XYZ file of C-alpha atoms in Angstrom:
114
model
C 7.512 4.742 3.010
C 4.605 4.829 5.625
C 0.848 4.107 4.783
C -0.044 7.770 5.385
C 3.207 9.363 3.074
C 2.288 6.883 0.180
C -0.950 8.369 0.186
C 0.124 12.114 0.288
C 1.968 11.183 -2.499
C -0.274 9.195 -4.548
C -3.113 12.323 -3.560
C -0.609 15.487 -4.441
C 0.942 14.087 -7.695
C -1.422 11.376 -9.116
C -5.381 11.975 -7.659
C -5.053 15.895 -7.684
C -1.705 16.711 -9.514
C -0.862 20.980 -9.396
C -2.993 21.631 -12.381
C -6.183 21.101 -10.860
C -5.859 24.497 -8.904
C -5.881 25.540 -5.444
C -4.884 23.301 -2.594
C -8.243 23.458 -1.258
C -9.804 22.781 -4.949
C -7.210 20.046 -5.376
C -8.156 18.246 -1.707
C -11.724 18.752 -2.876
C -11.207 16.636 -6.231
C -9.122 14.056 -4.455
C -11.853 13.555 -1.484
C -14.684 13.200 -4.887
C -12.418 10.700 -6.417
C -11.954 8.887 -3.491
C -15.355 9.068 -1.736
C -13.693 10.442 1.175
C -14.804 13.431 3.005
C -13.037 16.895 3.157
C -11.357 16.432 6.068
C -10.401 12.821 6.116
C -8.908 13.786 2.613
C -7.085 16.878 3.935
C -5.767 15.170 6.727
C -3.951 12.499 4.413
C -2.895 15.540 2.308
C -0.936 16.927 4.909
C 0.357 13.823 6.220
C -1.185 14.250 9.610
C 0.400 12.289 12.495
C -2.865 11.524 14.165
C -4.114 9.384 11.500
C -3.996 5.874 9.937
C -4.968 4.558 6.909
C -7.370 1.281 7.077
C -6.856 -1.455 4.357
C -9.662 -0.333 2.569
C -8.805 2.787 1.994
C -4.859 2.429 0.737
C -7.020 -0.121 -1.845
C -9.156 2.772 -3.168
C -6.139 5.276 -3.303
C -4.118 2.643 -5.464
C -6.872 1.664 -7.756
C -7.926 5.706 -8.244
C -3.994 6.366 -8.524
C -2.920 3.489 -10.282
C 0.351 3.739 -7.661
C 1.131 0.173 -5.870
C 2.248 0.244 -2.341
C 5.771 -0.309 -2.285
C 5.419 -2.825 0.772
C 2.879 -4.742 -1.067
C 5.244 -4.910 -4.052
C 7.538 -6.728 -1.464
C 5.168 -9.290 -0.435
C 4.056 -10.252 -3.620
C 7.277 -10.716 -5.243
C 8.488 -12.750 -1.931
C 5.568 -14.639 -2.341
C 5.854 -15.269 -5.973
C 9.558 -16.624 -5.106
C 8.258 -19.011 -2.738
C 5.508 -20.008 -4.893
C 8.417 -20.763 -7.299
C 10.557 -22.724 -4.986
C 7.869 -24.565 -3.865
C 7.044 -25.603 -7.620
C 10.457 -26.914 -7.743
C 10.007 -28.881 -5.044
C 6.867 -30.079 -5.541
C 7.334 -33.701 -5.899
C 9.297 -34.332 -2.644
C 8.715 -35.060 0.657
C 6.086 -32.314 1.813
C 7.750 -32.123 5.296
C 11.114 -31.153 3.658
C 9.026 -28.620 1.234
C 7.271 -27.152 4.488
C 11.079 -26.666 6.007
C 12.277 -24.943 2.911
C 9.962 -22.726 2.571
C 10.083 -21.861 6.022
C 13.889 -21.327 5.793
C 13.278 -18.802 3.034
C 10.492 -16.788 5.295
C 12.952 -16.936 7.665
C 15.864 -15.522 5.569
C 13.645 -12.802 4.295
C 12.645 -11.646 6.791
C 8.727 -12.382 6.439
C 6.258 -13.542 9.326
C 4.224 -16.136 9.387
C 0.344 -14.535 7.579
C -1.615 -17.239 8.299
């Protein structure tokens, strides 16, 4: 799931669910909630193309939703299994820990963040 359908999501069923009212009063109540403004707010409604959603704001629409990004879900449980492999090998040889670990990036499928 993009950025931008995560948040039409997390804005049509969680910030401003059906009850609220209208579509217009519902983008209204999700762009308070957020601090967004109307438009910025009706343009994630919608889902428009033209748009992306900075870091900063994904964080405010999961801590006003209480929805996690499903990518950063991911990442943290990857990164909780290498924390955990890297436990286990904690008392070896740090350039055999440093080739694990990048083995199991590598077999995920996850980058180098540095």
């Amino acid at each position: 799931m993009s950025t931008i359908a995560f948040c039409q999501h997390a804005l049509r069923r969680e910030i401003a669910p059906p009850s609220v009212g209208s579509v217009q009063t519902r983008i209204a109540t999700a762009a308070r909630s957020l601090g967004w403004s109307y438009t910025r707010t009706r343009d994630a409604w919608y889902a428009d193309p033209r748009i992306s959603i900075r870091p900063e704001e994904l964080f405010r629409v999961e801590a006003v939703s209480g929805l996690v990004y499903q990518a950063r879900q991911e990442v943290r449980k990857n990164d909780d299994a290498i924390a955990r492999a890297t436990a286990l090998l904690g008392g070896e040889d740090a350039h055999l820990v440093r080739s694990i670990v990048a083995a199991v990036r590598s077999a995920l499928g996850i980058r180098n963040r540095a």
